[in-house]
Amino acid sequence: MKDKIQKLMDMTSIPEYIGQTVETIGWSHKRFIVTKVQRVENDLLWKKYSIQRDLMSSRSNKSQEINPKIETNNEEWGMDLNHLESRVNESYLFHGTSKYVSEIIRFQGFDERVANLQGYFGGGVYFAQNCSKSDEYCGQPPQSDCLMFLSRVLLGNGYVSLQVQKGLRRPPLMKINNSDGSERNGNELYDCVIGEIKKNNLEAFLPHYREFIVYDKNQAYPEFLISYTRSK
């Protein structure tokens, strides 16, 4: 698994952005070297996650496909992804963290209740398809021994956001089409928010990395804890 995760991190890192974003000005590393991969075995968290996946899968309509395709949902890194539930856009995504918080997540799971409402998309649990984005939350250099999770996340129907939406505690309401072609709010919520980037939509606020946010901790399971070092 270590070799597979290394390949995934090589595939999803964007070295030219490291040191160029507001969060990483002055950083000089360009690569990540995986030193250890631990599979998180937490029966209670897995049961809660599985129940949530079954609930979302039982809906009459399949979740809308996410485009462009999420970069981690690519079997080129060596993982068989057939076990992921495409009906609810189950995906592998990164989440960077500190050593202290990683222990909390391993035993208690993610928790949107402690999230910062001043985040770009409010108080949710944030994930990334690019490991170089998640690395921004693993500590400032010269710290070189770092941690991030590769998690399963149930994205379901994603609300694509082009602008900052601070203060969110849940995804927006889904839209329903009227007979005249206009739209109105329905009764169901989207399952997540996807912060889009300018590369995919010129009207988007985010310049570099897509962000994926869920507001229910049971929609994410921290399957692998990755230990890695930063390298030039």
mmCIF file of N, CA and C in Angstrom, residues 86-170:
data_model
loop_
_atom_site.group_PDB
_atom_site.id
_atom_site.type_symbol
_atom_site.label_atom_id
_atom_site.label_comp_id
_atom_site.label_asym_id
_atom_site.label_seq_id
_atom_site.Cartn_x
_atom_site.Cartn_y
_atom_site.Cartn_z
ATOM 1 N N SER A 86 -20.395 4.271 -6.654
ATOM 2 C CA SER A 86 -20.509 5.377 -7.601
ATOM 3 C C SER A 86 -21.879 6.046 -7.534
ATOM 4 N N ARG A 87 -22.884 5.318 -7.064
ATOM 5 C CA ARG A 87 -24.245 5.872 -6.983
ATOM 6 C C ARG A 87 -24.297 7.117 -6.094
ATOM 7 N N VAL A 88 -23.412 7.169 -5.111
ATOM 8 C CA VAL A 88 -23.381 8.318 -4.199
ATOM 9 C C VAL A 88 -22.044 9.068 -4.290
ATOM 10 N N ASN A 89 -21.336 8.883 -5.401
ATOM 11 C CA ASN A 89 -20.060 9.565 -5.625
ATOM 12 C C ASN A 89 -19.093 9.374 -4.460
ATOM 13 N N GLU A 90 -18.977 8.125 -4.003
ATOM 14 C CA GLU A 90 -17.997 7.822 -2.965
ATOM 15 C C GLU A 90 -16.596 7.976 -3.554
ATOM 16 N N SER A 91 -15.736 8.692 -2.859
ATOM 17 C CA SER A 91 -14.426 9.039 -3.412
ATOM 18 C C SER A 91 -13.354 8.990 -2.339
ATOM 19 N N TYR A 92 -12.106 8.789 -2.778
ATOM 20 C CA TYR A 92 -10.956 8.951 -1.898
ATOM 21 C C TYR A 92 -10.477 10.398 -1.993
ATOM 22 N N LEU A 93 -10.303 11.052 -0.838
ATOM 23 C CA LEU A 93 -9.833 12.428 -0.801
ATOM 24 C C LEU A 93 -8.878 12.624 0.363
ATOM 25 N N PHE A 94 -8.007 13.620 0.254
ATOM 26 C CA PHE A 94 -6.999 13.902 1.278
ATOM 27 C C PHE A 94 -7.521 14.879 2.327
ATOM 28 N N HIS A 95 -6.967 14.735 3.544
ATOM 29 C CA HIS A 95 -7.251 15.684 4.625
ATOM 30 C C HIS A 95 -5.984 15.821 5.460
ATOM 31 N N GLY A 96 -5.342 16.984 5.396
ATOM 32 C CA GLY A 96 -4.111 17.213 6.145
ATOM 33 C C GLY A 96 -4.403 17.614 7.580
ATOM 34 N N THR A 97 -3.496 17.243 8.497
ATOM 35 C CA THR A 97 -3.739 17.522 9.895
ATOM 36 C C THR A 97 -2.440 17.478 10.694
ATOM 37 N N SER A 98 -2.548 17.801 11.984
ATOM 38 C CA SER A 98 -1.402 17.717 12.891
ATOM 39 C C SER A 98 -1.387 16.359 13.580
ATOM 40 N N LYS A 99 -0.278 16.044 14.237
ATOM 41 C CA LYS A 99 -0.183 14.768 14.944
ATOM 42 C C LYS A 99 -1.233 14.675 16.039
ATOM 43 N N TYR A 100 -1.425 15.759 16.788
ATOM 44 C CA TYR A 100 -2.398 15.758 17.880
ATOM 45 C C TYR A 100 -3.811 15.504 17.358
ATOM 46 N N VAL A 101 -4.209 16.229 16.324
ATOM 47 C CA VAL A 101 -5.566 16.084 15.802
ATOM 48 C C VAL A 101 -5.747 14.742 15.099
ATOM 49 N N SER A 102 -4.685 14.211 14.518
ATOM 50 C CA SER A 102 -4.800 12.915 13.833
ATOM 51 C C SER A 102 -5.238 11.815 14.789
ATOM 52 N N GLU A 103 -4.777 11.884 16.041
ATOM 53 C CA GLU A 103 -5.175 10.878 17.029
ATOM 54 C C GLU A 103 -6.660 11.008 17.367
ATOM 55 N N ILE A 104 -7.148 12.231 17.449
ATOM 56 C CA ILE A 104 -8.568 12.450 17.707
ATOM 57 C C ILE A 104 -9.400 11.893 16.554
ATOM 58 N N ILE A 105 -8.973 12.167 15.328
ATOM 59 C CA ILE A 105 -9.716 11.697 14.156
ATOM 60 C C ILE A 105 -9.709 10.173 14.082
ATOM 61 N N ARG A 106 -8.584 9.554 14.384
ATOM 62 C CA ARG A 106 -8.507 8.091 14.331
ATOM 63 C C ARG A 106 -9.512 7.428 15.257
ATOM 64 N N PHE A 107 -9.723 8.011 16.427
ATOM 65 C CA PHE A 107 -10.580 7.368 17.423
ATOM 66 C C PHE A 107 -12.001 7.928 17.459
ATOM 67 N N GLN A 108 -12.171 9.187 17.067
ATOM 68 C CA GLN A 108 -13.494 9.808 17.152
ATOM 69 C C GLN A 108 -14.068 10.201 15.800
ATOM 70 N N GLY A 109 -13.240 10.173 14.766
ATOM 71 C CA GLY A 109 -13.703 10.565 13.447
ATOM 72 C C GLY A 109 -13.631 12.068 13.238
ATOM 73 N N PHE A 110 -14.020 12.491 12.055
ATOM 74 C CA PHE A 110 -14.092 13.920 11.755
ATOM 75 C C PHE A 110 -15.278 14.521 12.509
ATOM 76 N N ASP A 111 -15.230 15.826 12.745
ATOM 77 C CA ASP A 111 -16.303 16.455 13.510
ATOM 78 C C ASP A 111 -16.520 17.874 13.021
ATOM 79 N N GLU A 112 -17.605 18.078 12.280
ATOM 80 C CA GLU A 112 -17.912 19.395 11.736
ATOM 81 C C GLU A 112 -18.280 20.405 12.823
ATOM 82 N N ARG A 113 -18.589 19.924 14.027
ATOM 83 C CA ARG A 113 -18.996 20.835 15.103
ATOM 84 C C ARG A 113 -17.853 21.739 15.568
ATOM 85 N N VAL A 114 -16.618 21.320 15.339
ATOM 86 C CA VAL A 114 -15.479 22.133 15.761
ATOM 87 C C VAL A 114 -14.856 22.898 14.591
ATOM 88 N N ALA A 115 -15.525 22.856 13.444
ATOM 89 C CA ALA A 115 -14.994 23.538 12.266
ATOM 90 C C ALA A 115 -15.191 25.050 12.388
ATOM 91 N N ASN A 116 -14.336 25.773 11.710
ATOM 92 C CA ASN A 116 -14.361 27.237 11.722
ATOM 93 C C ASN A 116 -15.401 27.756 10.731
ATOM 94 N N LEU A 117 -16.396 28.476 11.227
ATOM 95 C CA LEU A 117 -17.435 29.016 10.352
ATOM 96 C C LEU A 117 -16.894 30.057 9.378
ATOM 97 N N GLN A 118 -15.692 30.569 9.643
ATOM 98 C CA GLN A 118 -15.089 31.570 8.764
ATOM 99 C C GLN A 118 -14.295 30.947 7.621
ATOM 100 N N GLY A 119 -14.318 29.620 7.533
ATOM 101 C CA GLY A 119 -13.736 28.981 6.352
ATOM 102 C C GLY A 119 -14.474 29.440 5.104
ATOM 103 N N TYR A 120 -13.839 29.323 3.954
ATOM 104 C CA TYR A 120 -14.445 29.811 2.713
ATOM 105 C C TYR A 120 -15.856 29.275 2.499
ATOM 106 N N PHE A 121 -16.091 28.040 2.941
ATOM 107 C CA PHE A 121 -17.404 27.423 2.739
ATOM 108 C C PHE A 121 -18.020 26.991 4.067
ATOM 109 N N GLY A 122 -17.724 27.764 5.100
ATOM 110 C CA GLY A 122 -18.369 27.574 6.381
ATOM 111 C C GLY A 122 -17.799 26.449 7.229
ATOM 112 N N GLY A 123 -18.625 25.986 8.165
ATOM 113 C CA GLY A 123 -18.169 25.034 9.176
ATOM 114 C C GLY A 123 -18.359 23.600 8.793
ATOM 115 N N GLY A 124 -17.640 23.136 7.818
ATOM 116 C CA GLY A 124 -17.696 21.741 7.396
ATOM 117 C C GLY A 124 -16.348 21.075 7.542
ATOM 118 N N VAL A 125 -16.258 19.836 7.072
ATOM 119 C CA VAL A 125 -14.997 19.095 7.046
ATOM 120 C C VAL A 125 -14.466 19.172 5.620
ATOM 121 N N TYR A 126 -13.263 19.693 5.476
ATOM 122 C CA TYR A 126 -12.700 20.007 4.162
ATOM 123 C C TYR A 126 -11.771 18.894 3.668
ATOM 124 N N PHE A 127 -11.900 18.590 2.373
ATOM 125 C CA PHE A 127 -11.053 17.580 1.742
ATOM 126 C C PHE A 127 -10.524 18.123 0.414
ATOM 127 N N ALA A 128 -9.474 17.464 -0.086
ATOM 128 C CA ALA A 128 -8.858 17.895 -1.345
ATOM 129 C C ALA A 128 -8.510 16.691 -2.203
ATOM 130 N N GLN A 129 -8.486 16.911 -3.513
ATOM 131 C CA GLN A 129 -8.049 15.870 -4.441
ATOM 132 C C GLN A 129 -6.538 15.956 -4.697
ATOM 133 N N ASN A 130 -5.936 17.045 -4.257
ATOM 134 C CA ASN A 130 -4.497 17.250 -4.447
ATOM 135 C C ASN A 130 -3.787 17.216 -3.101
ATOM 136 N N CYS A 131 -2.817 16.308 -2.954
ATOM 137 C CA CYS A 131 -2.121 16.188 -1.678
ATOM 138 C C CYS A 131 -1.349 17.457 -1.337
ATOM 139 N N SER A 132 -0.925 18.218 -2.347
ATOM 140 C CA SER A 132 -0.193 19.456 -2.074
ATOM 141 C C SER A 132 -1.102 20.517 -1.451
ATOM 142 N N LYS A 133 -2.406 20.406 -1.646
ATOM 143 C CA LYS A 133 -3.349 21.283 -0.948
ATOM 144 C C LYS A 133 -3.466 20.861 0.520
ATOM 145 N N SER A 134 -3.662 19.569 0.766
ATOM 146 C CA SER A 134 -3.806 19.091 2.148
ATOM 147 C C SER A 134 -2.533 19.292 2.949
ATOM 148 N N ASP A 135 -1.385 19.295 2.280
ATOM 149 C CA ASP A 135 -0.113 19.525 2.960
ATOM 150 C C ASP A 135 -0.068 20.885 3.637
ATOM 151 N N GLU A 136 -0.863 21.834 3.162
ATOM 152 C CA GLU A 136 -0.869 23.182 3.738
ATOM 153 C C GLU A 136 -1.334 23.178 5.194
ATOM 154 N N TYR A 137 -1.994 22.113 5.622
ATOM 155 C CA TYR A 137 -2.564 22.050 6.972
ATOM 156 C C TYR A 137 -1.794 21.103 7.890
ATOM 157 N N CYS A 138 -0.593 20.751 7.486
ATOM 158 C CA CYS A 138 0.202 19.769 8.239
ATOM 159 C C CYS A 138 1.338 20.409 9.031
ATOM 160 N N GLY A 139 1.368 21.720 9.091
ATOM 161 C CA GLY A 139 2.414 22.396 9.847
ATOM 162 C C GLY A 139 3.346 23.181 8.951
ATOM 163 N N GLN A 140 3.884 24.254 9.490
ATOM 164 C CA GLN A 140 4.781 25.129 8.747
ATOM 165 C C GLN A 140 6.177 24.509 8.651
ATOM 166 N N PRO A 141 6.852 24.652 7.493
ATOM 167 C CA PRO A 141 8.266 24.296 7.449
ATOM 168 C C PRO A 141 9.015 25.123 8.491
ATOM 169 N N PRO A 142 10.114 24.643 9.090
ATOM 170 C CA PRO A 142 10.904 23.492 8.636
ATOM 171 C C PRO A 142 10.390 22.125 9.085
ATOM 172 N N GLN A 143 9.190 22.062 9.670
ATOM 173 C CA GLN A 143 8.652 20.751 10.024
ATOM 174 C C GLN A 143 8.623 19.881 8.784
ATOM 175 N N SER A 144 9.189 18.685 8.905
ATOM 176 C CA SER A 144 9.269 17.814 7.730
ATOM 177 C C SER A 144 8.518 16.502 7.920
ATOM 178 N N ASP A 145 8.269 16.095 9.169
ATOM 179 C CA ASP A 145 7.523 14.860 9.419
ATOM 180 C C ASP A 145 6.054 15.212 9.547
ATOM 181 N N CYS A 146 5.266 14.801 8.574
ATOM 182 C CA CYS A 146 3.893 15.279 8.460
ATOM 183 C C CYS A 146 2.902 14.122 8.326
ATOM 184 N N LEU A 147 1.625 14.472 8.487
ATOM 185 C CA LEU A 147 0.557 13.475 8.429
ATOM 186 C C LEU A 147 -0.615 14.006 7.606
ATOM 187 N N MET A 148 -1.237 13.104 6.857
ATOM 188 C CA MET A 148 -2.523 13.408 6.250
ATOM 189 C C MET A 148 -3.305 12.108 6.089
ATOM 190 N N PHE A 149 -4.616 12.245 6.062
ATOM 191 C CA PHE A 149 -5.488 11.094 5.859
ATOM 192 C C PHE A 149 -5.873 10.982 4.391
ATOM 193 N N LEU A 150 -5.977 9.743 3.922
ATOM 194 C CA LEU A 150 -6.674 9.460 2.673
ATOM 195 C C LEU A 150 -7.998 8.841 3.102
ATOM 196 N N SER A 151 -9.073 9.565 2.888
ATOM 197 C CA SER A 151 -10.367 9.203 3.450
ATOM 198 C C SER A 151 -11.372 8.840 2.372
ATOM 199 N N ARG A 152 -12.292 7.988 2.763
ATOM 200 C CA ARG A 152 -13.469 7.774 1.923
ATOM 201 C C ARG A 152 -14.465 8.879 2.256
ATOM 202 N N VAL A 153 -15.050 9.462 1.212
ATOM 203 C CA VAL A 153 -16.006 10.553 1.422
ATOM 204 C C VAL A 153 -17.214 10.326 0.524
ATOM 205 N N LEU A 154 -18.405 10.461 1.104
ATOM 206 C CA LEU A 154 -19.663 10.344 0.374
ATOM 207 C C LEU A 154 -20.076 11.734 -0.095
ATOM 208 N N LEU A 155 -19.799 12.032 -1.357
ATOM 209 C CA LEU A 155 -20.075 13.372 -1.873
ATOM 210 C C LEU A 155 -21.511 13.521 -2.353
ATOM 211 N N GLY A 156 -22.126 12.436 -2.811
ATOM 212 C CA GLY A 156 -23.516 12.492 -3.248
ATOM 213 C C GLY A 156 -23.743 13.550 -4.303
ATOM 214 N N ASN A 157 -24.822 14.309 -4.142
ATOM 215 C CA ASN A 157 -25.109 15.432 -5.037
ATOM 216 C C ASN A 157 -24.350 16.658 -4.550
ATOM 217 N N GLY A 158 -23.416 17.120 -5.349
ATOM 218 C CA GLY A 158 -22.560 18.227 -4.940
ATOM 219 C C GLY A 158 -23.062 19.570 -5.447
ATOM 220 N N TYR A 159 -23.069 20.555 -4.561
ATOM 221 C CA TYR A 159 -23.373 21.933 -4.953
ATOM 222 C C TYR A 159 -22.070 22.598 -5.365
ATOM 223 N N VAL A 160 -21.953 22.980 -6.617
ATOM 224 C CA VAL A 160 -20.732 23.609 -7.115
ATOM 225 C C VAL A 160 -20.784 25.104 -6.815
ATOM 226 N N SER A 161 -19.868 25.548 -5.974
ATOM 227 C CA SER A 161 -19.848 26.939 -5.546
ATOM 228 C C SER A 161 -18.715 27.686 -6.247
ATOM 229 N N LEU A 162 -19.046 28.817 -6.829
ATOM 230 C CA LEU A 162 -18.050 29.638 -7.516
ATOM 231 C C LEU A 162 -17.568 30.787 -6.646
ATOM 232 N N GLN A 163 -18.259 31.010 -5.523
ATOM 233 C CA GLN A 163 -17.939 32.137 -4.657
ATOM 234 C C GLN A 163 -17.805 31.680 -3.205
ATOM 235 N N VAL A 164 -17.173 32.518 -2.392
ATOM 236 C CA VAL A 164 -17.044 32.247 -0.962
ATOM 237 C C VAL A 164 -18.435 32.225 -0.319
ATOM 238 N N GLN A 165 -18.628 31.286 0.605
ATOM 239 C CA GLN A 165 -19.907 31.189 1.320
ATOM 240 C C GLN A 165 -19.643 30.935 2.806
ATOM 241 N N LYS A 166 -19.013 31.885 3.445
ATOM 242 C CA LYS A 166 -18.699 31.749 4.867
ATOM 243 C C LYS A 166 -19.981 31.637 5.684
ATOM 244 N N GLY A 167 -19.888 30.898 6.779
ATOM 245 C CA GLY A 167 -21.025 30.772 7.675
ATOM 246 C C GLY A 167 -21.913 29.580 7.420
ATOM 247 N N LEU A 168 -21.685 28.839 6.340
ATOM 248 C CA LEU A 168 -22.520 27.670 6.060
ATOM 249 C C LEU A 168 -22.371 26.619 7.159
ATOM 250 N N ARG A 169 -23.493 26.037 7.566
ATOM 251 C CA ARG A 169 -23.485 24.902 8.482
ATOM 252 C C ARG A 169 -24.004 23.638 7.806
ATOM 253 N N ARG A 170 -24.537 23.806 6.620
ATOM 254 C CA ARG A 170 -25.035 22.675 5.838
ATOM 255 C C ARG A 170 -25.032 23.085 4.377
#
